[in-house]
Every structure is written in C-alpha cells, then in structure tokens.
Short mmCIF file of C-alpha atoms and ligand atoms in Angstrom, two decimals:
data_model
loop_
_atom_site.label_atom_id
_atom_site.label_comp_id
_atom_site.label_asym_id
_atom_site.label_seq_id
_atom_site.Cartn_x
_atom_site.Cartn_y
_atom_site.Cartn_z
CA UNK A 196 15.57 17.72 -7.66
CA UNK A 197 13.76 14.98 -9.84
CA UNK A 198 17.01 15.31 -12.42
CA UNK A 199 18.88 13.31 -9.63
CA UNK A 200 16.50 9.98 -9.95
CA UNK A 201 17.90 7.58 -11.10
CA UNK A 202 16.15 4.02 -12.66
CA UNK A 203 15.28 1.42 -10.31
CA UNK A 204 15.73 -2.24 -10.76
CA UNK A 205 12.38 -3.14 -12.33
CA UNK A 206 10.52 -5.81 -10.71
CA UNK A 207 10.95 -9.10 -12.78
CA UNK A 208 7.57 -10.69 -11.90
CA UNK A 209 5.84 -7.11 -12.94
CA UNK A 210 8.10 -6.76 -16.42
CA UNK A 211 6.80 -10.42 -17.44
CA UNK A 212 3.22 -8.85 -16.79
CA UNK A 213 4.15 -5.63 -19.09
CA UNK A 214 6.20 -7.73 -21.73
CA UNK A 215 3.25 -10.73 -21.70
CA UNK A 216 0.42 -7.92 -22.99
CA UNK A 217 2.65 -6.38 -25.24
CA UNK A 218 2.93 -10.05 -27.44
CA UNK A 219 0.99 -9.62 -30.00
CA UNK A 220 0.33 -13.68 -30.71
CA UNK A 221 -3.01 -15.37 -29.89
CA UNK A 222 -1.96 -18.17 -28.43
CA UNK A 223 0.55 -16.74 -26.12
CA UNK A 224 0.58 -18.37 -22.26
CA UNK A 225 1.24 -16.38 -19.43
CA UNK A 226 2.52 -18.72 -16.60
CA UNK A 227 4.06 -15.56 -14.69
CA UNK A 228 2.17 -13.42 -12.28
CA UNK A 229 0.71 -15.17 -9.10
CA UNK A 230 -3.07 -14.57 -10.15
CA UNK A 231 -5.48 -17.56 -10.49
CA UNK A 232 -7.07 -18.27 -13.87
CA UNK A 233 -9.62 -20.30 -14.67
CA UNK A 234 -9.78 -22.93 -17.53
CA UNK A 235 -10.70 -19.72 -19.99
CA UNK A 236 -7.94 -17.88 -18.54
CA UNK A 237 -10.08 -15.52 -16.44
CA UNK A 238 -9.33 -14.49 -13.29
CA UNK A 239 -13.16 -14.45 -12.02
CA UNK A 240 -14.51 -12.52 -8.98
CA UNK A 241 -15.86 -15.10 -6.79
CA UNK A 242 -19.05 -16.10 -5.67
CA UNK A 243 -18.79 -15.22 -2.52
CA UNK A 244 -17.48 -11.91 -2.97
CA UNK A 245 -20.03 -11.16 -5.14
CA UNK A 246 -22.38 -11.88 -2.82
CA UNK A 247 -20.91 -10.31 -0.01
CA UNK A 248 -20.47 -6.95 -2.07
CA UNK A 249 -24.20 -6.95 -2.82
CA UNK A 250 -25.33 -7.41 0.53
CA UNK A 251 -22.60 -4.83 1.90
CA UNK A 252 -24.06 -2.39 -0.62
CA UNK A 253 -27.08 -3.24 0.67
CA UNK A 254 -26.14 -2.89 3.83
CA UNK A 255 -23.69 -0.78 4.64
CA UNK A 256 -24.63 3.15 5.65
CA UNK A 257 -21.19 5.23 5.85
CA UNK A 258 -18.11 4.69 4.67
CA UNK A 259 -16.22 6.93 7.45
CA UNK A 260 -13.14 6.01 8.48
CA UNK A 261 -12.50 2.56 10.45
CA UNK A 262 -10.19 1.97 13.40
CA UNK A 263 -6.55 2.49 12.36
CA UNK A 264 -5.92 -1.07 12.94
CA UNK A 265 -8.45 -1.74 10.93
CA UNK A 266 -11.83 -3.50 11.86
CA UNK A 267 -11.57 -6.25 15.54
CA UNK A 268 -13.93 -8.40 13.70
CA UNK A 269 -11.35 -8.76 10.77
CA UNK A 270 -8.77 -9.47 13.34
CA UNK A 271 -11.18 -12.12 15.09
CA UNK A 272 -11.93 -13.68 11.54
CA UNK A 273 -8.19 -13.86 10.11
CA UNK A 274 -7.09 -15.25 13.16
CA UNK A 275 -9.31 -18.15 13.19
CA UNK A 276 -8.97 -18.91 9.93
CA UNK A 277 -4.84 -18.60 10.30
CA UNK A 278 -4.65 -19.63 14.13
CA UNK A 279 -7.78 -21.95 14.33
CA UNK A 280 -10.82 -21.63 16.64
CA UNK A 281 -8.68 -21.66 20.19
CA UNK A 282 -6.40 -18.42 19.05
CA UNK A 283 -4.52 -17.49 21.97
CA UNK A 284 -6.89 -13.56 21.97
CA UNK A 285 -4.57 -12.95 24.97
CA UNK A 286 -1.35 -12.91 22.92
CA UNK A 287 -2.69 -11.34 19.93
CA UNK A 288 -2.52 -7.71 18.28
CA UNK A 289 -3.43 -7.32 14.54
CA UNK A 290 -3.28 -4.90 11.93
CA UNK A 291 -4.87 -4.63 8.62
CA UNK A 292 -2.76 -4.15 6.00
CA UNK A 293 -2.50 -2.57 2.40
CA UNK A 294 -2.38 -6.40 1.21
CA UNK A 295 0.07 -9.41 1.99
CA UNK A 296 2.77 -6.83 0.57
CA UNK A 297 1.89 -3.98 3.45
CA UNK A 298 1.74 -6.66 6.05
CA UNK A 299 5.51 -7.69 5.39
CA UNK A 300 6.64 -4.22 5.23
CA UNK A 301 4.98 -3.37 8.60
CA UNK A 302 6.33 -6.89 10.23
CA UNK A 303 9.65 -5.57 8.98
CA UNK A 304 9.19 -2.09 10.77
CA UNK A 305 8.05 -3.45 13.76
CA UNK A 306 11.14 -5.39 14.06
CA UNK A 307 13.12 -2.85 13.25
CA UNK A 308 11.82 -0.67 16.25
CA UNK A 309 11.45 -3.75 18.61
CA UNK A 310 15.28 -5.31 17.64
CA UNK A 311 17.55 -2.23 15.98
CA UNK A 312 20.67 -4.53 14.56
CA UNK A 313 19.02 -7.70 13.77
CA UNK A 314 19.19 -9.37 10.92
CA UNK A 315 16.45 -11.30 8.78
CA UNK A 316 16.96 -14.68 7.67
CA UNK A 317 15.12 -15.54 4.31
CA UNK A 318 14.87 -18.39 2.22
CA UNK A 319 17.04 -19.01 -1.12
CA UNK A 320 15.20 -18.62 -3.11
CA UNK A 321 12.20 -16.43 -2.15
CA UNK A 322 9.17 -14.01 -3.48
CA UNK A 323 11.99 -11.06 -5.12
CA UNK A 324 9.79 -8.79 -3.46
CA UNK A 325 10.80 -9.20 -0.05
CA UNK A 326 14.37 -8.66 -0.65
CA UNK A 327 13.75 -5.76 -2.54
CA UNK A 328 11.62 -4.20 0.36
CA UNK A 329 14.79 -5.22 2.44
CA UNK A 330 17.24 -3.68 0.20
CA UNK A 331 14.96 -0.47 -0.08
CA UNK A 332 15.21 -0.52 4.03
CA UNK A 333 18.75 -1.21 3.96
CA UNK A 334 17.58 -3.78 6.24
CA UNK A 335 20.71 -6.23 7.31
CA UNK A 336 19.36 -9.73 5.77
CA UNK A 337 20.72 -12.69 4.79
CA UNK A 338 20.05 -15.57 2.72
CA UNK A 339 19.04 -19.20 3.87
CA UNK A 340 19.56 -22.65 1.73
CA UNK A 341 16.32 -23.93 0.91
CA UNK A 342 16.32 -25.21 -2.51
CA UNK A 343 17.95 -28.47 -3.94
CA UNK A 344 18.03 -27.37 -7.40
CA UNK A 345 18.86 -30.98 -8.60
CA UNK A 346 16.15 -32.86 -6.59
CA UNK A 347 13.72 -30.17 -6.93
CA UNK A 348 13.17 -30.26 -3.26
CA UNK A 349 13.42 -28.66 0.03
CA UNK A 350 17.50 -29.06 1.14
CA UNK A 351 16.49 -29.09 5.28
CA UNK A 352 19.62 -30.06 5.66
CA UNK A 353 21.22 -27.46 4.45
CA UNK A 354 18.77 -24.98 5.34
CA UNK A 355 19.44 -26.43 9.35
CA UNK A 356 22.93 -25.87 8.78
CA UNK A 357 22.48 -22.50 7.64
CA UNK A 358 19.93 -21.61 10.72
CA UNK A 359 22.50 -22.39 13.12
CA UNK A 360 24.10 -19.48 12.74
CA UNK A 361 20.95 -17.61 13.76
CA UNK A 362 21.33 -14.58 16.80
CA UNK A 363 19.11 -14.16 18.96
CA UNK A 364 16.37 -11.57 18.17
CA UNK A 365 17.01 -12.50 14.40
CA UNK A 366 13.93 -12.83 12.46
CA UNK A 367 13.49 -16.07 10.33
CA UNK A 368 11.37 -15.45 7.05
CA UNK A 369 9.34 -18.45 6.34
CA UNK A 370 6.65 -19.53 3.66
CA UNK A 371 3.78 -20.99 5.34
CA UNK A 372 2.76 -22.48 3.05
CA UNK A 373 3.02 -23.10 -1.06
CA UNK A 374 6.65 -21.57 -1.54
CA UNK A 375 6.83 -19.27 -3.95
CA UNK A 376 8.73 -19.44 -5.83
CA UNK A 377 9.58 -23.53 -5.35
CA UNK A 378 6.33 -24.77 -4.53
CA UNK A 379 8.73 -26.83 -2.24
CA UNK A 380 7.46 -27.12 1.71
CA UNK A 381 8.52 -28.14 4.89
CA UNK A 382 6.73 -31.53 6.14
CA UNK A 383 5.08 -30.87 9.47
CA UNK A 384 8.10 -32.93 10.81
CA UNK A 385 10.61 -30.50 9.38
CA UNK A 386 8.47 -26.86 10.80
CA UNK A 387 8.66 -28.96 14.52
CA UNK A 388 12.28 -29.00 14.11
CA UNK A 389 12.78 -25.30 12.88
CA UNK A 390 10.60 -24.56 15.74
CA UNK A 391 13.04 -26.36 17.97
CA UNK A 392 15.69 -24.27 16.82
CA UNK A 393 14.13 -21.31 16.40
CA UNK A 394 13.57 -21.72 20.11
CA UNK A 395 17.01 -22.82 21.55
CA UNK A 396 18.24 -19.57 19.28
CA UNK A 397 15.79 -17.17 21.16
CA UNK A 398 14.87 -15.97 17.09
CA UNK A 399 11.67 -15.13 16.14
CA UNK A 400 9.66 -16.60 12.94
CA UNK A 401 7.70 -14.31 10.48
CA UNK A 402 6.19 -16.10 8.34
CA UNK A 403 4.18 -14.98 5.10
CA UNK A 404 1.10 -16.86 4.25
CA UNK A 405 -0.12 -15.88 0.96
CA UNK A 406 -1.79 -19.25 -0.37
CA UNK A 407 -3.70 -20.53 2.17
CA UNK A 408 -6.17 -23.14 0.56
CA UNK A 409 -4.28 -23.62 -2.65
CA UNK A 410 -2.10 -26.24 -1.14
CA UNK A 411 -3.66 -28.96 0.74
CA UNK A 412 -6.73 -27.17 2.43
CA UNK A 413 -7.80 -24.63 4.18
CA UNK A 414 -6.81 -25.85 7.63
CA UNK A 415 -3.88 -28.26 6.18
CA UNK A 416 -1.88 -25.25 5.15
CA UNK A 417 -2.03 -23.53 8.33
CA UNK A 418 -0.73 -26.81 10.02
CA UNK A 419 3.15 -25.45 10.08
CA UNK A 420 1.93 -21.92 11.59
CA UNK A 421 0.26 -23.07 14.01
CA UNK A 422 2.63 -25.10 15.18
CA UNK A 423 4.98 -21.89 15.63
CA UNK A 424 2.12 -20.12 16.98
CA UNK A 425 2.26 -22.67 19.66
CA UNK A 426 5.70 -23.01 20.49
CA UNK A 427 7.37 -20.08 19.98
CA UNK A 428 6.87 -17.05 22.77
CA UNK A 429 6.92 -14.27 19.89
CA UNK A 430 5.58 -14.92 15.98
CA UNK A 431 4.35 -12.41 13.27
CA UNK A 432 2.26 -13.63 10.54
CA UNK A 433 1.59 -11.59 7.46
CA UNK A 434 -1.22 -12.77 5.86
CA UNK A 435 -2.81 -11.87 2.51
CA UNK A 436 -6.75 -12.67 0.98
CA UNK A 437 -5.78 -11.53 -2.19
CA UNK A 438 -5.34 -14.96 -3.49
CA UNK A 439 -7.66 -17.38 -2.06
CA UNK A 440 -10.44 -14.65 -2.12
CA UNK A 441 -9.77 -13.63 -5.28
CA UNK A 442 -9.77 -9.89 -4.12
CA UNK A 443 -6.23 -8.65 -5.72
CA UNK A 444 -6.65 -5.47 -6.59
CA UNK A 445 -8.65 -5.12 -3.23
CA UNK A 446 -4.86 -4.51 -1.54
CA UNK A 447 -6.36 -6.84 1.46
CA UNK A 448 -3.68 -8.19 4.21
CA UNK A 449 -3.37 -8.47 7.76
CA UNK A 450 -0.20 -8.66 10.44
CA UNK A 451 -0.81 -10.27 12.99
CA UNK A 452 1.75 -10.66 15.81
CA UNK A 453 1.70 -13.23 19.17
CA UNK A 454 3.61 -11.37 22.08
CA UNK A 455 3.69 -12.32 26.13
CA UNK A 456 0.07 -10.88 26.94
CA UNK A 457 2.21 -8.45 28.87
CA UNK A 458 3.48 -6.99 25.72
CA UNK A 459 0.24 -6.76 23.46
CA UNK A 460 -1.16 -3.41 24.24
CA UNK A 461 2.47 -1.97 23.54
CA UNK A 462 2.67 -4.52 20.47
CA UNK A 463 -0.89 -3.15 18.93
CA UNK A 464 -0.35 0.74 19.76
CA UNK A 465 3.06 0.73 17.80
CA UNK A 466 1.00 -1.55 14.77
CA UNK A 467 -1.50 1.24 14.74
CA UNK A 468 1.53 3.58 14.90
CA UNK A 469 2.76 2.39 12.01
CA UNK A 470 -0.32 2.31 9.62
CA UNK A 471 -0.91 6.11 10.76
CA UNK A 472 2.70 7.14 9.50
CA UNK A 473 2.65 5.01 6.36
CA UNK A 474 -0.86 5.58 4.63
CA UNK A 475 -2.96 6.02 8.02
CA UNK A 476 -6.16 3.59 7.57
CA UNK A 477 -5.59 0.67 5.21
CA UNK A 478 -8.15 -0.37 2.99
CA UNK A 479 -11.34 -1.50 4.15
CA UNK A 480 -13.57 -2.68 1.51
CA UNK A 481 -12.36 -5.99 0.64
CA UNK A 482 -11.02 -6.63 4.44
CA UNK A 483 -15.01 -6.18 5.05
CA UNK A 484 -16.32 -8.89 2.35
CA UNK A 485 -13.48 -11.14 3.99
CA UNK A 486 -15.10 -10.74 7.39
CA UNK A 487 -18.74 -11.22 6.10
CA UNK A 488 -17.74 -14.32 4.43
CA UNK A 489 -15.56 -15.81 6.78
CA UNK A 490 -18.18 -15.52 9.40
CA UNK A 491 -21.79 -15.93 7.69
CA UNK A 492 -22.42 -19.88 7.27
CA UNK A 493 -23.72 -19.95 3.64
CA UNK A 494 -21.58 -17.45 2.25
CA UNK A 495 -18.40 -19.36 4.16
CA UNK A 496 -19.32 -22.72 2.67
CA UNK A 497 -19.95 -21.04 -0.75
CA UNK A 498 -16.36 -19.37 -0.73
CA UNK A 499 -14.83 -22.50 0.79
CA UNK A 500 -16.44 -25.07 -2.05
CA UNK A 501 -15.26 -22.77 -4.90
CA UNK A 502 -11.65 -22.24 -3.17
CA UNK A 503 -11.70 -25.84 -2.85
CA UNK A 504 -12.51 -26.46 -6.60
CA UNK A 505 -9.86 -24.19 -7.52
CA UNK A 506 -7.31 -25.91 -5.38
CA UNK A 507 -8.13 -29.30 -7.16
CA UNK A 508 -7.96 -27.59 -10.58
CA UNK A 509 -4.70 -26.96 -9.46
CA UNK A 510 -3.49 -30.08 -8.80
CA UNK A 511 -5.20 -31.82 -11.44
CA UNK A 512 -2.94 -29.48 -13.68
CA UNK A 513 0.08 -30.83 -12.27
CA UNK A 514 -0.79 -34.45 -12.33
CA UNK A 515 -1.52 -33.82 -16.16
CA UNK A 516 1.56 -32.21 -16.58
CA UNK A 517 3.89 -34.33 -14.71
CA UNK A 518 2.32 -37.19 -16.68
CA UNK A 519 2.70 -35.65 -20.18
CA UNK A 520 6.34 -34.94 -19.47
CA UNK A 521 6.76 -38.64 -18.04
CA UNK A 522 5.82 -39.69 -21.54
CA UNK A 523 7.29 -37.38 -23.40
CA UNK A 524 10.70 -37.80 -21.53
CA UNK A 525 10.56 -41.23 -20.96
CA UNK A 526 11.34 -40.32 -17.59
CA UNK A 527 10.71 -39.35 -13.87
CA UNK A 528 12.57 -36.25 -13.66
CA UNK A 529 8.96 -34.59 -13.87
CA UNK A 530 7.21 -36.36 -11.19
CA UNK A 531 8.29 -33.24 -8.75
CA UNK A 532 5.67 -31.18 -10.16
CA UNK A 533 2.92 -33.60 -9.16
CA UNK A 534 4.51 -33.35 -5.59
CA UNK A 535 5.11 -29.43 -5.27
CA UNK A 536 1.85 -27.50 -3.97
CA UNK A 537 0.10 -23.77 -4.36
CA UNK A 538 0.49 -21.73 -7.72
CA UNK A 539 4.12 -22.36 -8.50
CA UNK A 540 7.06 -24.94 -9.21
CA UNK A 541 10.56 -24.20 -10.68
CA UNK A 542 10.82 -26.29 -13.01
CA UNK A 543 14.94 -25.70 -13.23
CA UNK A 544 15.10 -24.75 -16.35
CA UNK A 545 18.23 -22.40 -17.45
CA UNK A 546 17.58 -17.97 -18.23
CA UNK A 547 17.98 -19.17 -21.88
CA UNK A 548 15.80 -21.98 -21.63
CA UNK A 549 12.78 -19.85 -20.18
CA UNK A 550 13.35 -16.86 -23.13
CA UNK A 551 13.51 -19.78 -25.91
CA UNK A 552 10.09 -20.64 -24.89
CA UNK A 553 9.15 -16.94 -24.90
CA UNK A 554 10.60 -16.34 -27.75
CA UNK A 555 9.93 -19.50 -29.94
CA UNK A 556 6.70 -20.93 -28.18
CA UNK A 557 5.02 -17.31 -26.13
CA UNK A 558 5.43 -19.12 -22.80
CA UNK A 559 6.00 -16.58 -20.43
CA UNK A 560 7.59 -17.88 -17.11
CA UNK A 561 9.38 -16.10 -14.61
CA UNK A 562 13.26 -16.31 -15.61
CA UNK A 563 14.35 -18.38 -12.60
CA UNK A 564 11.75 -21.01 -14.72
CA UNK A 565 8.86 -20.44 -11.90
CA UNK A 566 5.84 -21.54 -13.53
CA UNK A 567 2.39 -20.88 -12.34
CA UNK A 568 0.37 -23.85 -12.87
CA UNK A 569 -3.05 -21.79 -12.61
CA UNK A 570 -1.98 -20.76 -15.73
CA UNK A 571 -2.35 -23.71 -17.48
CA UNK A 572 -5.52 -25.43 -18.86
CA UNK A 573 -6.10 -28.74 -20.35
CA UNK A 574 -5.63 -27.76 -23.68
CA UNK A 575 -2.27 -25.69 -22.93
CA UNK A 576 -0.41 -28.29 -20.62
CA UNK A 577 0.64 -30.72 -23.72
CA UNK A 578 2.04 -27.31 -25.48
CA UNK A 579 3.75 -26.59 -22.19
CA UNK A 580 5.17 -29.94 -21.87
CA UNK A 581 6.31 -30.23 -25.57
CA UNK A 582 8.09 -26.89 -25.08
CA UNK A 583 9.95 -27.57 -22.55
CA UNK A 584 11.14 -31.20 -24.07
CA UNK A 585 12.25 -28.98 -27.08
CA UNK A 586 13.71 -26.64 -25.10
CA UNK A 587 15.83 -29.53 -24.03
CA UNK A 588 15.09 -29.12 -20.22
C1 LMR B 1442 3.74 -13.39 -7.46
O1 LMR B 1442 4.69 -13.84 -6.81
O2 LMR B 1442 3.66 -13.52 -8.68
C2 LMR B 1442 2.62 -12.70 -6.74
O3 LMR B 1442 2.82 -12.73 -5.37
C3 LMR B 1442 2.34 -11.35 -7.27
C4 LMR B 1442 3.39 -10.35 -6.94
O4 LMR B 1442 3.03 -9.27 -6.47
O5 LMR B 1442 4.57 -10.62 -7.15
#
C-alpha cells in the first residue's frame, strides 16, 4: 500500500523554516514564517499567558473532555473581541478549532455540505495554505485580482471586476485584516462596497482573521468584519489566537458562523458534527488562557498593552525601513512598506532576487519576496535595506 505514495508539494513557507535552521551562518535573518520576534529574535510567551497558565494550574481540577464545540465562554469571548460587545448571540454558532488552520478547513466543510457545487473565490495572491487545503478537497475555487504588483497596492478595481462574476451561494475568501501575504487592505470604504456586492450576488463572505491587533488595533482591525457581520444575512469567520496571543504551538482557532436565528441550532449541530469526525474535541488548553484573559480586567489590559507594544514595534520597523531604502534609493518606490500593515509586505522583488539574498546575504524571505517585518530589528533593517539595493530591486 504505502509503495503507492507519492511526494507531495512541500509547503514553501514550512521549507524556508527547514532550509533557514539548516544555514549554518551567524548572522543569518529569517524574515519567513509568520511568528513574532522580538528585538533579540525571540518569540516570547507573553505575559499574560503566563499568568493565565499559572493561575489555570492553580486552578483548574480535571482535564476531562470539554463540549465538542469547545467551551460557550470561548465562543462568548472570541465573539466580542471579533464582533464587538453587541454580537448578534441570536445569529451565532461557534466552534473551536485546531487553530486558524482547522477553522478554515471546517468553514470549507461546512460549505461544502450547506452549498454542494459552489465555488470559492480567493484573493491573488493569498496564504498558499488555503489553496492547498482546496486543492487537497478538490474543492472548485477560483482566483480573485487583488494585488497591483507595480503600485504595491490593493487593485479594487480589478478585484470588483473579477467579483462580478460571483454565483450565488459562492463563498468569497477575504483577509480581515493584515493580508498575508501583501500586507495590502481594503479601506473601510472599499469592504462597504464588497459588502454591497456580496449582497446583490446572494454570496457569502468567509473571511480569515489571523492578525487581529497587529494592524491598527485591536478593535480597528475588526472594523471591515464587522461591517459584513452587519450586512450580510450569512458570514463565517475563522479566527486564530495564535498570533496576537502568542500561543502557536497551542493549535488555538475558532469558526464562527452568523446564520438567520432560524438556522443556528442546525448551523452549530453540523459544526460539532464536524469536529467529532475530524479529531473529535479540539484543543482546549490555550482556547482556556484566551478566555481567562480576554475576560479578567488586569490580565486583559496586561495582554492588550504588550500586544499593543508589539504592534508599534512593528510599525516602527517599517517606518525605519521605508526610510533607509528612501535614502539609499534616492527614491519613493519604498514608501509602500510604511503604508502596508500586520507581519508582512511583498516587497516585489523577482524568485532570483529573493535566493541572491539567501544565498549572498542569509536573508530568508518567502520566494514571492513576502517579508515579515517582525523579523527585523534595528540593527538588521539597514542590512535588509542594503541587500535589497544590491540585489538591484
Ligand atoms: C505564515 O503565513 O507564515 C503563517 O501563517 C504560518 C503558516 O502556517 O504558514
């Protein structure tokens, strides 16, 4: 039986990881992998969590199984912070998920048992891994304009023009916030509009939120899903807490769907369906810490302060290094990187532009030249910038 494998694709994001421990040089940079680092390059556990884990093993008595759904008070608590304080609870079903990851696979089997025949709409370009998961399903999808490689920036014209041809019951894939890999958003202007359309095409949004809080704030990059939430009749949001709580390896994520109230106790028995003939329960450890901190007061304003000092790292990095490449290229062909927001930009350089800073300078960036910015530090961002002026980008 096993003599009939054969390879799979590997995933370029994960290679990077492999091929960036495998360099041997000290003062390598890894700018691939999503995963925050701080100014020494660690990617710390933080405060909050910390805290949280001390008091739940303090605290906690049993660790039997949880609902299949996972916990209602991590449903309550990733709702508000997603949906805001008023959260329709009427329209809502949620499901914890083996991380952001899990909760786009489920949103894509639930659609696939709501809607046989439809077809998912995703960005050009987007995270690889969600058109691999659609390849593995054979899942019809096609590709949406998104990109303006030139300008660097979101092409909503094009992307409008490629929306049109929407059907109803499609699903529309969007980033909610801090595209990845772009770092290229909608305005608030620009969601209302795809809202509109969405809408008039009777399609329905899922859209994956896996920065919220490395953007513009906590609240700020929830703006354009809320919105949906709002105005469309059906939405599924997959959400993950790996990054903005730090908790990675913690495989934390939710799905949460808004239906008709009519439809939710149908819409949460099939979410628990699924979990129970994927992997059953999902993990509940870090999904706990999440709860305690999103709804204790000290250890919520701890979490939120260091989230919030991270985000400003962030963009302090890309202010630094759109000004270094101003004045190195005597231009403002740059300047995008100071606009983009979350972990990542594409900086449009070419395949052999990224592997001659591999090769010649141990910059690892993904090879469609997707940078992550938390991997920068002061010190690194004038060796980044010189690079890629010798790289002739
Ligand atoms: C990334 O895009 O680098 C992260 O979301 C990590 C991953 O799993 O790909």
């Amino acid at each position: 039986m096993l003599s009939n494998l054969k390879p799979q694709a590997e995933d370029k994001i994960l290679a990077l990881m492999g091929q960036f421990r495998a360099d041997p040089r000290q003062n390598k940079i890894d700018l691939g992998v999503g995963v925050y680092k701080d100014a020494t390059g660690l990617t710390p556990v933080m405060r909050a969590v910390k805290a949280a884990e001390k008091q739940l093993w303090e605290a906690e008595t049993s660790k039997s199984y949880t609902a299949l759904a996972g916990e209602p008070a991590f449903h309550a608590a990733m709702a508000e912070m997603v949906f805001g304080a008023n959260y329709p609870k009427d329209r809502l079903s949620a499901l914890a998920t083996v991380g952001g990851t899990g909760a786009c696979r489920q949103a894509f089997e639930l659609a696939r048992i709501a809607n046989p025949g439809f077809t998912i709409w995703v960005s050009n370009p987007t995270w690889p891994n969600h058109l691999s998961i659609l390849s593995f399903l054979k899942q019809d999808h096609k590709l949406y304009r998104y990109f303006d490689s030139a300008a660097r920036a979101v092409d909503f014209t094009a992307m409008m023009a490629d929306l049109d041809g929407v059907k109803p019951g499609d699903v529309v894939l969007l980033h909610g916030c801090c595209h990845n890999p772009t770092g290229a958003n909608l305005t608030l202007a620009q969601w209302s509009a795809v809202a509109d359309l969405l809408e008039a095409k009777g399609a329905i949004p899922m859209i994956d939120l896996a920065y919220q809080g490395f953007g513009d704030g906590l609240d700020e990059d929830a703006a354009g899903t809320r919105l949906i939430a709002e105005r469309l009749p059906e939405v599924l949001v997959a959400a993950s807490c790996s990054k903005n709580f730090g908790i990675y390896r913690e495989r934390t994520g939710i799905l949460m769907v808004l239906s008709d109230p009519a439809d939710r106790a149908l819409t949460q028995g099939t979410l628990a369906y699924l979990n129970r003939q994927t992997y059953s329960f999902a993990p509940d450890h870090g999904a706990r810490l999440v709860t305690m901190i999103l709804t204790d007061p000290a250890l919520r304003t701890e979490w939120q302060t260091e989230l919030e000092a991270v985000r400003q790292g962030m963009l302090g990095l890309r202010e630094q290094l759109a000004a270094e490449l101003k004045r190195l290229s005597n231009s403002d062909r740059f300047d995008f990187i100071a606009q983009h927001r979350g972990m990542f930009s594409r900086l449009g350089a070419t395949p052999e532009q990224v592997e001659q800073m591999r090769i010649k300078n141990g910059i690892y960036m993904v090879g469609d030249s997707r940078l992550n910015i938390a991997g920068l530090n002061a010190e690194t961002v004038p060796i980044l910038a010189q690079a890629v002026i010798d790289a002739g980008v």
